[in-house]
XYZ file of C-alpha atoms in Angstrom:
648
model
C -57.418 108.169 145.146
C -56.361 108.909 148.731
C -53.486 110.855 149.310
C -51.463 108.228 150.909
C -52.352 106.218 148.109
C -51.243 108.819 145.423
C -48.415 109.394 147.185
C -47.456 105.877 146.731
C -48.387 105.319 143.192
C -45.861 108.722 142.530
C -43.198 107.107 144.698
C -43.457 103.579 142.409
C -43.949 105.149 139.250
C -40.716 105.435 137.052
C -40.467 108.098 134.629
C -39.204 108.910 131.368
C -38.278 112.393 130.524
C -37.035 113.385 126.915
C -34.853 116.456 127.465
C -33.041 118.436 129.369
C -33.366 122.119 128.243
C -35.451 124.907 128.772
C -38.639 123.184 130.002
C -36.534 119.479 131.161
C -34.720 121.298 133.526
C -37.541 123.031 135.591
C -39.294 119.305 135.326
C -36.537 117.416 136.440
C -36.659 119.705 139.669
C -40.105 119.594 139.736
C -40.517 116.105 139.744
C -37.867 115.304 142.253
C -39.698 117.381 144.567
C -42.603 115.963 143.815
C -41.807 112.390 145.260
C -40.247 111.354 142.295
C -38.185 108.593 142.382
C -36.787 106.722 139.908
C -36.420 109.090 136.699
C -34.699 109.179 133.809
C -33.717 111.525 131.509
C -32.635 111.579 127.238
C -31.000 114.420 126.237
C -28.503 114.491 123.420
C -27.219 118.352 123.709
C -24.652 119.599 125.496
C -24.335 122.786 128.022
C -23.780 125.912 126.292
C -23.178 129.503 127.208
C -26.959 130.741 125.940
C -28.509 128.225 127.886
C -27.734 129.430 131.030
C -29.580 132.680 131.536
C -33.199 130.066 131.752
C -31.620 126.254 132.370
C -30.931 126.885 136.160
C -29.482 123.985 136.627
C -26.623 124.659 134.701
C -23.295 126.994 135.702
C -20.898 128.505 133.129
C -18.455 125.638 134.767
C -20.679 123.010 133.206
C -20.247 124.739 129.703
C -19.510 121.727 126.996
C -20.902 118.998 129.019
C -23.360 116.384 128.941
C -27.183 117.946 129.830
C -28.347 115.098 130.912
C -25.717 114.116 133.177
C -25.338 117.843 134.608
C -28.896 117.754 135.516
C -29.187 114.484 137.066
C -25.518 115.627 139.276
C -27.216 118.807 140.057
C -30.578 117.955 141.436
C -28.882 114.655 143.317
C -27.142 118.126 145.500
C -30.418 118.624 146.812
C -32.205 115.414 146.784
C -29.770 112.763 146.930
C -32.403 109.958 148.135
C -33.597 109.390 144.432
C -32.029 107.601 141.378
C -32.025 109.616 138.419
C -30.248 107.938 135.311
C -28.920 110.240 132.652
C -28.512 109.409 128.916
C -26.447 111.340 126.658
C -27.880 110.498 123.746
C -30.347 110.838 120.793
C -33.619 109.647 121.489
C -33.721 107.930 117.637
C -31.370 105.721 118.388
C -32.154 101.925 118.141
C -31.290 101.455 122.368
C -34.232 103.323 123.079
C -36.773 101.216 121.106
C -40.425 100.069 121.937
C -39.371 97.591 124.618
C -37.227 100.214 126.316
C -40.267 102.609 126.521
C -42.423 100.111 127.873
C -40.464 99.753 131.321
C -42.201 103.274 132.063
C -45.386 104.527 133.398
C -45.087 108.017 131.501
C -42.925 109.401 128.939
C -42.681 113.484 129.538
C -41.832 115.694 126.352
C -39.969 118.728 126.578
C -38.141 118.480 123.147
C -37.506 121.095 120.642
C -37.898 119.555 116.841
C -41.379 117.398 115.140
C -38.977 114.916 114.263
C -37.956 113.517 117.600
C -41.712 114.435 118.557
C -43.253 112.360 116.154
C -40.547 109.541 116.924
C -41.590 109.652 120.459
C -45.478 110.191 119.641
C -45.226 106.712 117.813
C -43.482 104.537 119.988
C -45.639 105.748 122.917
C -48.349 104.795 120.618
C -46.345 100.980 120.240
C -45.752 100.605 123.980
C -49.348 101.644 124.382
C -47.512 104.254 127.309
C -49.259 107.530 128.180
C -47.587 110.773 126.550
C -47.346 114.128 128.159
C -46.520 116.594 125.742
C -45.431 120.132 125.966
C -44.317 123.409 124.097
C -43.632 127.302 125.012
C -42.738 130.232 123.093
C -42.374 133.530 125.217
C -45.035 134.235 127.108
C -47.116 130.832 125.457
C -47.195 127.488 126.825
C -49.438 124.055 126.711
C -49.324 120.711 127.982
C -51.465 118.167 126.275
C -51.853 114.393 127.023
C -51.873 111.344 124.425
C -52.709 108.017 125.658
C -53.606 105.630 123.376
C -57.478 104.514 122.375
C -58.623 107.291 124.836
C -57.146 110.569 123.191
C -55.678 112.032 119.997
C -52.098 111.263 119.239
C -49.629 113.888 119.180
C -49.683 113.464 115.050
C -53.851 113.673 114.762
C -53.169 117.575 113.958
C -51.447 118.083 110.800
C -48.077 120.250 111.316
C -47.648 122.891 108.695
C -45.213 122.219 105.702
C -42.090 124.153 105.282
C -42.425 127.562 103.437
C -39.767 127.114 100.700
C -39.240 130.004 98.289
C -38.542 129.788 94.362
C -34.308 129.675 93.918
C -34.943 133.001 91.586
C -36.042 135.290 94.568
C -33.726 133.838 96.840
C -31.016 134.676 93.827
C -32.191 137.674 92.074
C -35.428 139.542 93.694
C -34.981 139.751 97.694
C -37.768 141.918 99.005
C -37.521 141.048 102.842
C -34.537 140.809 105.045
C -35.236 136.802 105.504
C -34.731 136.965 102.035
C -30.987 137.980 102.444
C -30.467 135.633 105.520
C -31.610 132.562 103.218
C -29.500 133.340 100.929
C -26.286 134.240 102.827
C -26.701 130.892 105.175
C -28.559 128.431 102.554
C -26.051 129.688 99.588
C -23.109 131.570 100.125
C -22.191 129.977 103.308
C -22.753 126.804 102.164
C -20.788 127.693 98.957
C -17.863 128.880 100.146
C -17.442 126.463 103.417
C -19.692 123.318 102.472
C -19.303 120.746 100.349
C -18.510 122.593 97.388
C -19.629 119.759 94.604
C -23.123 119.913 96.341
C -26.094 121.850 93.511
C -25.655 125.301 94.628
C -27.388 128.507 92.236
C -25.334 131.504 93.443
C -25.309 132.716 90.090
C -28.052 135.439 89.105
C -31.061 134.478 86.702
C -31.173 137.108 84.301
C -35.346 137.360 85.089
C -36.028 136.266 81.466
C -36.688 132.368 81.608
C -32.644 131.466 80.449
C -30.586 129.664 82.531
C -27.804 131.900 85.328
C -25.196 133.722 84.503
C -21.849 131.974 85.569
C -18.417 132.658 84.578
C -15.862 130.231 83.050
C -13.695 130.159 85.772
C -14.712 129.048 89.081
C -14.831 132.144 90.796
C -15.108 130.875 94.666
C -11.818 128.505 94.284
C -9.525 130.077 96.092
C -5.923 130.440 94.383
C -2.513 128.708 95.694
C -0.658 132.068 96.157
C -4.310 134.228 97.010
C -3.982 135.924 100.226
C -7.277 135.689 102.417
C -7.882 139.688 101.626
C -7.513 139.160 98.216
C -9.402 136.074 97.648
C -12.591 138.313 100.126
C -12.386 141.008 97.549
C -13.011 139.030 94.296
C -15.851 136.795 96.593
C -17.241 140.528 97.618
C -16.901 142.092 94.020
C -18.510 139.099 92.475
C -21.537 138.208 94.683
C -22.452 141.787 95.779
C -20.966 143.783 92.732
C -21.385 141.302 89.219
C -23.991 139.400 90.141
C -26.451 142.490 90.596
C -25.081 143.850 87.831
C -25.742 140.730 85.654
C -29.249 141.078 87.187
C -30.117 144.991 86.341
C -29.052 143.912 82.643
C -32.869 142.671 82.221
C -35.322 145.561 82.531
C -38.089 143.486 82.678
C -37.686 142.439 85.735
C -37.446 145.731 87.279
C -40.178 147.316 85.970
C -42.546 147.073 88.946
C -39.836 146.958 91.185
C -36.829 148.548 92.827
C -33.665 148.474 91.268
C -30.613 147.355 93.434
C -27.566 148.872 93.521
C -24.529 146.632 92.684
C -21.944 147.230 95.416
C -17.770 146.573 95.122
C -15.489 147.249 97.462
C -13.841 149.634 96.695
C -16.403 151.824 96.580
C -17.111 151.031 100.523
C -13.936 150.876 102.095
C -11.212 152.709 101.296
C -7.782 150.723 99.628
C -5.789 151.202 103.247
C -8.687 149.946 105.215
C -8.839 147.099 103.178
C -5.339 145.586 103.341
C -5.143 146.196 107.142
C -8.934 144.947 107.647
C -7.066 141.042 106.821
C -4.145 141.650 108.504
C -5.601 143.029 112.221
C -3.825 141.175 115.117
C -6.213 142.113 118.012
C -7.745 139.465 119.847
C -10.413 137.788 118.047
C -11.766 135.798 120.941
C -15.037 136.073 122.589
C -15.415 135.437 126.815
C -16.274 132.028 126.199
C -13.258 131.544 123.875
C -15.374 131.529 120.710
C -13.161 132.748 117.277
C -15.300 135.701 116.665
C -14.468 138.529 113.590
C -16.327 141.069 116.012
C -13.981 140.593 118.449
C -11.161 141.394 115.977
C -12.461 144.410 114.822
C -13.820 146.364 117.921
C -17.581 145.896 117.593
C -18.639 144.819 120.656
C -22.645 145.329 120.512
C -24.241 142.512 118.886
C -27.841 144.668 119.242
C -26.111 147.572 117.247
C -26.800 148.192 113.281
C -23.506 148.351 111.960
C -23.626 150.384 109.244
C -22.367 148.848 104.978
C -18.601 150.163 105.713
C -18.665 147.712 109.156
C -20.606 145.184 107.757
C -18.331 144.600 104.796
C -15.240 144.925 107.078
C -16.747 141.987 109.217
C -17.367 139.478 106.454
C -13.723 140.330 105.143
C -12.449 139.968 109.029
C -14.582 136.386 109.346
C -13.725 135.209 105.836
C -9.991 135.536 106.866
C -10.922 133.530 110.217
C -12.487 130.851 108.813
C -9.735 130.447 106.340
C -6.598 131.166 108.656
C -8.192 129.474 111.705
C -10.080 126.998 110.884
C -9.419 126.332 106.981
C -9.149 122.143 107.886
C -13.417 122.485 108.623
C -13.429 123.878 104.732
C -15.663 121.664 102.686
C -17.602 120.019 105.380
C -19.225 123.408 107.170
C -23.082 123.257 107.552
C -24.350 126.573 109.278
C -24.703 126.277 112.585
C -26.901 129.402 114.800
C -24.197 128.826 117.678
C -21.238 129.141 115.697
C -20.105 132.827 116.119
C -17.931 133.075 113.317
C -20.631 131.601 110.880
C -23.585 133.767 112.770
C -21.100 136.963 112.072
C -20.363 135.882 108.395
C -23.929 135.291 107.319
C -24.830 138.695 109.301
C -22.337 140.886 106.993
C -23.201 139.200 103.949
C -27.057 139.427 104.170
C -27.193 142.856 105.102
C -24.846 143.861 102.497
C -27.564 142.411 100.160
C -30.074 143.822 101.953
C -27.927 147.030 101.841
C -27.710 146.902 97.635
C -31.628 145.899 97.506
C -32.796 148.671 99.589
C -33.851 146.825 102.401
C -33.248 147.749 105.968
C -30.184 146.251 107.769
C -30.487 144.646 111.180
C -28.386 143.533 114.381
C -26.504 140.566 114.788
C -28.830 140.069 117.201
C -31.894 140.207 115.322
C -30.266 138.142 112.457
C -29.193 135.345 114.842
C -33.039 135.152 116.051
C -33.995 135.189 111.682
C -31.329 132.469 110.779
C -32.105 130.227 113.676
C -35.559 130.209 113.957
C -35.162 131.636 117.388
C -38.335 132.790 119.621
C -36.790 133.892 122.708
C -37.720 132.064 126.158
C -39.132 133.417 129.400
C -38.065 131.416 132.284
C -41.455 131.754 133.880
C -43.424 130.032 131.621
C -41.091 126.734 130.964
C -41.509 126.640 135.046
C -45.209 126.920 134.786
C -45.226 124.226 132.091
C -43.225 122.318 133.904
C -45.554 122.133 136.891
C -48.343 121.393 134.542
C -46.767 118.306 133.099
C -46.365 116.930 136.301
C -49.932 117.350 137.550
C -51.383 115.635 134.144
C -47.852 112.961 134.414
C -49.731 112.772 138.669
C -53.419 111.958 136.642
C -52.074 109.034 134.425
C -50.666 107.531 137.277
C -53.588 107.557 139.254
C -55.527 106.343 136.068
C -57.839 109.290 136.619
C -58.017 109.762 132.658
C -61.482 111.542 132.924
C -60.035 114.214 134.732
C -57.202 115.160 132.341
C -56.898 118.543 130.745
C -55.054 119.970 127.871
C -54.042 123.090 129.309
C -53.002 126.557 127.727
C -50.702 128.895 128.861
C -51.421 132.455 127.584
C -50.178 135.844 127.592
C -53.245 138.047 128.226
C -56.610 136.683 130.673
C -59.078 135.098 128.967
C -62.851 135.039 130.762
C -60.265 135.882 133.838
C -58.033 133.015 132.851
C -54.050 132.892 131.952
C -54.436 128.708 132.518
C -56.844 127.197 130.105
C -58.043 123.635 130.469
C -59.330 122.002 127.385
C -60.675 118.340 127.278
C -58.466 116.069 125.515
C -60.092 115.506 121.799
C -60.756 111.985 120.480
C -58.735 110.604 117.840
C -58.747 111.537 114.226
C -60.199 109.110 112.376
C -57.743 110.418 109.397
C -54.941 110.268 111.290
C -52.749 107.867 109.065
C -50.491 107.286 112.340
C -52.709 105.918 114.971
C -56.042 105.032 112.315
C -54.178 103.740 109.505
C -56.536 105.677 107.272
C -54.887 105.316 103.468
C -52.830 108.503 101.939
C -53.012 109.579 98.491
C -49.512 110.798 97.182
C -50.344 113.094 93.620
C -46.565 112.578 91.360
C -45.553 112.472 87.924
C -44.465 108.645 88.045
C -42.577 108.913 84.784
C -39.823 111.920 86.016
C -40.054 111.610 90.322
C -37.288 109.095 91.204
C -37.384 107.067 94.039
C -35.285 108.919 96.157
C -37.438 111.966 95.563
C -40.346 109.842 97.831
C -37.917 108.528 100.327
C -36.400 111.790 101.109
C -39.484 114.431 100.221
C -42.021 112.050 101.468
C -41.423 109.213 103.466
C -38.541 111.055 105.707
C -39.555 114.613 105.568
C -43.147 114.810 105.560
C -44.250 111.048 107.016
C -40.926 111.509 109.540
C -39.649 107.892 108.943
C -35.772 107.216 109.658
C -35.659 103.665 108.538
C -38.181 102.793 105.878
C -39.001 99.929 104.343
C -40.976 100.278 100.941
C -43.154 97.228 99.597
C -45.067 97.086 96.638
C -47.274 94.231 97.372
C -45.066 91.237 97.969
C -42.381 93.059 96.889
C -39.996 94.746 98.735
C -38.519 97.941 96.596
C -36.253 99.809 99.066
C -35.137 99.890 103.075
C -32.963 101.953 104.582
C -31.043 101.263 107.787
C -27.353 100.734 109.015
C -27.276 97.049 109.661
C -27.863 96.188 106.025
C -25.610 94.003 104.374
C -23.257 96.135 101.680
C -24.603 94.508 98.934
C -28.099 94.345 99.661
C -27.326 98.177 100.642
C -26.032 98.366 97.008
C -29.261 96.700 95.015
C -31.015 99.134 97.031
C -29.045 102.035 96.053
C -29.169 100.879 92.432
C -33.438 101.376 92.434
C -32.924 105.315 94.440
C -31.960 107.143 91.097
C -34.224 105.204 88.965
C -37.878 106.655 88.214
C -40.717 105.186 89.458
C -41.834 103.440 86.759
C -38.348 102.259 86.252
C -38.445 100.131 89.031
C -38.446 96.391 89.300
C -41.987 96.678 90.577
C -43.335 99.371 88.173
C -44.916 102.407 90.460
C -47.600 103.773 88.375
C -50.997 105.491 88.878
C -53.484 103.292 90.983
C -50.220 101.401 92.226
C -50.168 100.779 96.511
C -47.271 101.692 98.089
C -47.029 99.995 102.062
C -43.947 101.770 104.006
C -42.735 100.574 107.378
C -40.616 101.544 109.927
C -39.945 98.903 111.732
C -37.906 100.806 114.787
C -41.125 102.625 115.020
C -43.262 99.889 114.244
C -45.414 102.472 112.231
C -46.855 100.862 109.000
C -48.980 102.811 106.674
C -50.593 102.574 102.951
C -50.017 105.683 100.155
C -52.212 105.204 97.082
C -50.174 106.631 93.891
C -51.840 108.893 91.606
C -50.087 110.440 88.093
C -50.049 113.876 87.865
C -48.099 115.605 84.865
C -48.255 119.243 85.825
C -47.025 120.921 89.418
C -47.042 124.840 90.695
C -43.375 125.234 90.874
C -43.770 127.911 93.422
C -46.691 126.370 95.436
C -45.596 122.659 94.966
C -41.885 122.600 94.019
C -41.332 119.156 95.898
C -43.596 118.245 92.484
C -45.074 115.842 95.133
C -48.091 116.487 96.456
C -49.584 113.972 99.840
C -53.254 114.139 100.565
C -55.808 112.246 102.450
C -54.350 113.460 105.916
C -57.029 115.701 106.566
C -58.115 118.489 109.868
C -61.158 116.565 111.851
C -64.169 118.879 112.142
C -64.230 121.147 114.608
C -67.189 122.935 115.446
C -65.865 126.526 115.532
C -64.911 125.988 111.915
C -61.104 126.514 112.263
C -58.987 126.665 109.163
C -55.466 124.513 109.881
C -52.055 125.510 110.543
C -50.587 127.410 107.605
C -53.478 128.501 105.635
C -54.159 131.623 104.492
C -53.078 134.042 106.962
C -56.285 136.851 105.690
C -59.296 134.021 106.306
C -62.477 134.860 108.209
C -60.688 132.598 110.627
C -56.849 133.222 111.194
C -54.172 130.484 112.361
C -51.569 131.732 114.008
C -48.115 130.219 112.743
C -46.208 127.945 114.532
C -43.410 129.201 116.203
C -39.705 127.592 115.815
C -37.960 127.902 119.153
C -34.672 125.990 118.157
C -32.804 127.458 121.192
C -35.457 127.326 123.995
C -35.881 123.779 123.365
C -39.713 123.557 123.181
C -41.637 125.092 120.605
C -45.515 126.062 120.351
C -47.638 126.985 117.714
C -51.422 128.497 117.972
C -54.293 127.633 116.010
C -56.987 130.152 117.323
C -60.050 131.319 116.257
C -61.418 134.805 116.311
C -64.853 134.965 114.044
C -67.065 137.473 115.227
C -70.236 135.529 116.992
C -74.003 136.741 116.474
C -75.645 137.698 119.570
C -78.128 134.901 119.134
C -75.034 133.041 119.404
C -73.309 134.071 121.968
C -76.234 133.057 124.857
C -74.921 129.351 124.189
C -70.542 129.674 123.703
C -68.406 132.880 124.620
C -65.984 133.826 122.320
C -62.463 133.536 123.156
C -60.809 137.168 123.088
C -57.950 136.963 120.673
C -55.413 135.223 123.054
C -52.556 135.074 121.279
C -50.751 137.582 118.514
C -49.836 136.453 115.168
C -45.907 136.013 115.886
C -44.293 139.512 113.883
C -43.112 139.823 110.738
C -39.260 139.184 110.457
C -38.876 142.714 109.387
C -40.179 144.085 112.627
C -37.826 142.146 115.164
C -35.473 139.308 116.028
C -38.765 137.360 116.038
C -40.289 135.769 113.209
C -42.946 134.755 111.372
C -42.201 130.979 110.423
C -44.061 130.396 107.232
C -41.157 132.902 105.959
C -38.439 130.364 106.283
C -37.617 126.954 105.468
C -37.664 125.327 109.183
C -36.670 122.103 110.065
C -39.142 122.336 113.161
C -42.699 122.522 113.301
C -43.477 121.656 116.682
C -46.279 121.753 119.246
C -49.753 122.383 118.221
C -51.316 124.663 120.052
C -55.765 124.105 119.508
C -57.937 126.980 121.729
C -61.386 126.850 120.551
C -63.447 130.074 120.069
C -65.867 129.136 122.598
C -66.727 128.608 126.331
C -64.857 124.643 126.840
C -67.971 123.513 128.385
C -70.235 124.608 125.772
C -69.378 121.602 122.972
C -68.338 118.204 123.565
C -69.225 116.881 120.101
C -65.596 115.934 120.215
C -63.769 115.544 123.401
C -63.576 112.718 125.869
C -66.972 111.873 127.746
């Protein structure tokens, strides 16, 4: 295509882009200079103060406002001859369905979760509209392009599973710092500000097989006439002081380990300290107006290691807070990374843990980047993304498929290289999203219940939001908001009933079909009893197979495997406030020489993220995540040298 001509086809194109962050800022600029338009933009996230040292479209005047809308004001400054139309919203919802999608000539990714990913991957794949997907963490970056019968889909690459751990190391055996964060934000946070009737073990397993230790009285109600101070101290005594103590009673357990130290109060701070700690009247708001405990007590350094004595002052100082300032959110809390007073809370309380099972404390800073997932950005590579995506977005336009490249942004030169081009691999003929190929889902039929699929399987691992279940003619379950209430209610009747409990009888060699119709994605799960699970390695007791890594020809093991292989995958990489996320599978065997005259071998291009111990950065199969995004492939060999499966 001619210039003129591709200048014309940019001109009439009209462009979806799905977010405005990290990378979805740089590309909305990008593409209005570009010749650009008629664009618009989904983003449901508003401005806030940590975006703005990367998102430079934002100002700390636009702080609580709409992204979308900010952006689309912004860039208008500069290039008011376009028409950009904002949407504040969340790409899930039901306005921005297949027919909506179809009205565009690209959709352009730059979100930061797999489950908006995958929602977009498979209405793209509906609409039969070319995706342009990307992902950066630090100094890594990639762009890769879907487009339906001519490439892989975004979900032909299996995404690794969540790494869960068993409730007794969470409760009673910490051995890494992530350990303590889990526990202060997944428990004690949620115990104390969540919904309180909600299954929560913050009682200590004694290490011998019998059930946790818990006292008659409900230790974390808080009494009529109890004080904030007073109601911290028995909170502090019990979780950091009893608990452990209740633990050390079994000596089993400690054998081939290190005994903690059971920690009270009173043995930290002295009794003066501790009445005036709840009753400090210095200002306890950050710049940006946040309620912050740090704040209130003089410690000003989030990068600093405060030592036990500071630590336990702050979560008496944020306890107070919460209850004194904001004791109408009590009961409906769910941690949040960018709420201060939480972040400060779950800080104190996991390094006091970490403090009474000998392992090192760290920084608010470092703990925010552990709790949150957080891989920190670098400006310069969202741009260089961004300029990527619009090249390959410049290629579907033209219809110039052949020429499209999934490209790789990396740290260090490889063969003199920090861009990599890789041709776009062929579909997976396992891919149950755009093949269809059957799933087998391993259960025990006669305990799982029915909401244990629709929640462990069919939204969490298959990524659904509003299933329909049919077995055979028979429809068993669906889920959505425009249900009538009692057709709602027979449906809620069949969730806590086992499988084989249900009107249509679920048993082994039973076909299960599930739908969702908003993403008119249909697949088939084949049901096979199993009586026995791994608690530790399988505690969903649910285990889906059949979804299945294509061959590739440099032998690559998958995301998450093990980590020691011949063959190493990096892990993926949770970037929650960068909004874009990559992960690298890369290979680094050692070639023969014989071999090497026909591929080169691809230096080791990117470093196995560090272990949470080491820094604010983290290695993601250490935490539960809720985002498992981009797929990073590099092949351990020249990109010319094998074709076996890429486009021709």
């Amino acid at each position: 295509m001619d210039s003129d001509s591709k200048t014309e086809a940019i001109k009439r194109a009209k462009v979806l882009m799905v977010g405005a962050g990290g990378i979805g800022c740089e590309l909305l600029k990008t593409l209005a200079l570009s010749g650009f338009r008629d664009i618009h933009i989904i983003d449901m996230d508003t401005i806030e103060v940590s975006n703005l040292n990367r998102q430079f479209l934002f100002r700390q005047s636009h702080v609580g406002q709409s992204k979308a809308k900010v952006a689309r004001d912004v860039v208008l400054r500069f290039m008011p001859q376009i028409c950009i139309t904002p949407y504040h919203a969340n790409v899930k919802d039901p306005e921005f369905n297949v027919d909506f999608l179809k009205k565009f000539n690209v959709i352009l990714n730059g979100l930061d979760n797999l489950d908006a990913r995958r929602h977009v991957n498979r209405l793209c794949l509906a609409a039969e509209v070319p995706l342009v997907e990307s992902g950066t963490t630090g100094f890594l970056g990639q762009v890769t392009v879907h487009i339906k019968g001519r490439t892989e889909c975004y979900e032909c690459q299996p995404k690794p599973t969540p790494k869960t751990y068993p409730v007794c190391t969470i409760t009673s055996t910490p051995s890494k710092f992530v350990h303590c964060i889990v526990w202060a934000k997944d428990l004690l946070f949620a115990k104390l500000f969540g919904d309180r009737n909600q299954e929560n073990d913050l009682f200590v397993h004694t290490g011998d097989g019998s059930d946790s230790v818990k006292p008659t009285d409900d230790i974390f109600e808080r009494g009529l006439d109890e004080v904030p101070v007073q109601y911290g101290r028995k909170i502090y005594d019990h979780v950091f002081g009893y608990n452990i103590e209740v633990a050390l009673a079994n000596e089993e357990t400690w054998k081939n380990r290190r005994r903690p130290r059971p920690i009270f109060l009173g043995d930290v701070l002295p009794e003066k300290l501790i009445l005036q700690n709840g009753n400090l009247e210095k200002n306890c708001l950050t710049e940006d107006l946040s309620l912050s405990a740090m704040s209130s007590l003089g410690l000003n350094n989030p990068q600093e290691i405060w030592s036990l004595a500071e630590n336990s002052r702050l979560f008496l100082e944020a306890l107070r807070l919460f209850i004194e300032r904001r004791g109408k959110d009590i009961g409906s809390l769910t941690f949040d990374k960018d709420d201060q007073l939480a972040i400060e809370f779950v800080t104190a309380a996991a390094n006091i843990r970490a403090s009474s099972f000998g392992i090192p404390l760290h920084s608010l800073f470092d703990a925010k980047g552990i709790a949150g997932n957080i891989v920190h950005a670098v400006a310069t590579t969202n741009a260089i993304i961004a300029g990527l995506i619009v090249i390959e977005a410049i290629k579907v336009l033209e219809a110039d498929f052949q020429n499209c490249r999934m490209t790789y942004c990396l740290e260090h030169p490889c063969q003199k290289m920090l861009l990599m081009p890789v041709e776009p691999f062929e579909a997976n003929k396992s891919c149950y999203v755009c093949s269809e190929t059957p799933l087998l889902l391993e259960v025990n039929t006669q305990t799982s219940t029915l909401r244990d699929f629709v929640d462990k399987i069919v939204k969490n691992k298959l990524g659904m939001s509003f299933p329909l279940i049919m077995q055979g003619a028979i429809l068993i379950f669906e889920g959505g908001d425009d249900l009538e209430e009692d057709i709602a209610a027979n449906y809620a009747l069949n969730l806590d009933k086992v499988l084989t409990a249900l009107p249509a009888p679920v048993t082994s060699g039973s076909m299960l079909t599930v739908e969702d119709l908003q993403q008119e994605l249909s697949c088939h799960i084949n049901i096979k009893h199993r009586e026995e699970f791994d608690e530790e390695k399988e505690p969903d007791r649910m285990v889906l197979l059949g979804w299945t890594t294509p061959e590739k020809e440099s032998q690559g093991v998958s995301n998450g495997e093990n980590m020691a292989a011949a063959i190493p995958a990096a892990p993926e990489a949770i970037n929650k406030s960068e909004e874009v996320v990559v992960t690298a599978e890369i290979s680094r065997t050692k070639r023969k020489l014989s071999e090497m005259s026909e591929m080169t071998e691809v230096q080791e291009i990117f470093q196995i993220l560090p272990d949470t111990d080491a820094n604010n950065s983290m290695d993601p199969q250490e935490v539960e995540e809720n985002d498992y995004d981009n797929d990073l492939i590099v092949l351990d060999e020249n990109p010319e040298a094998s074709k076996k499966r890429r486009l021709q």
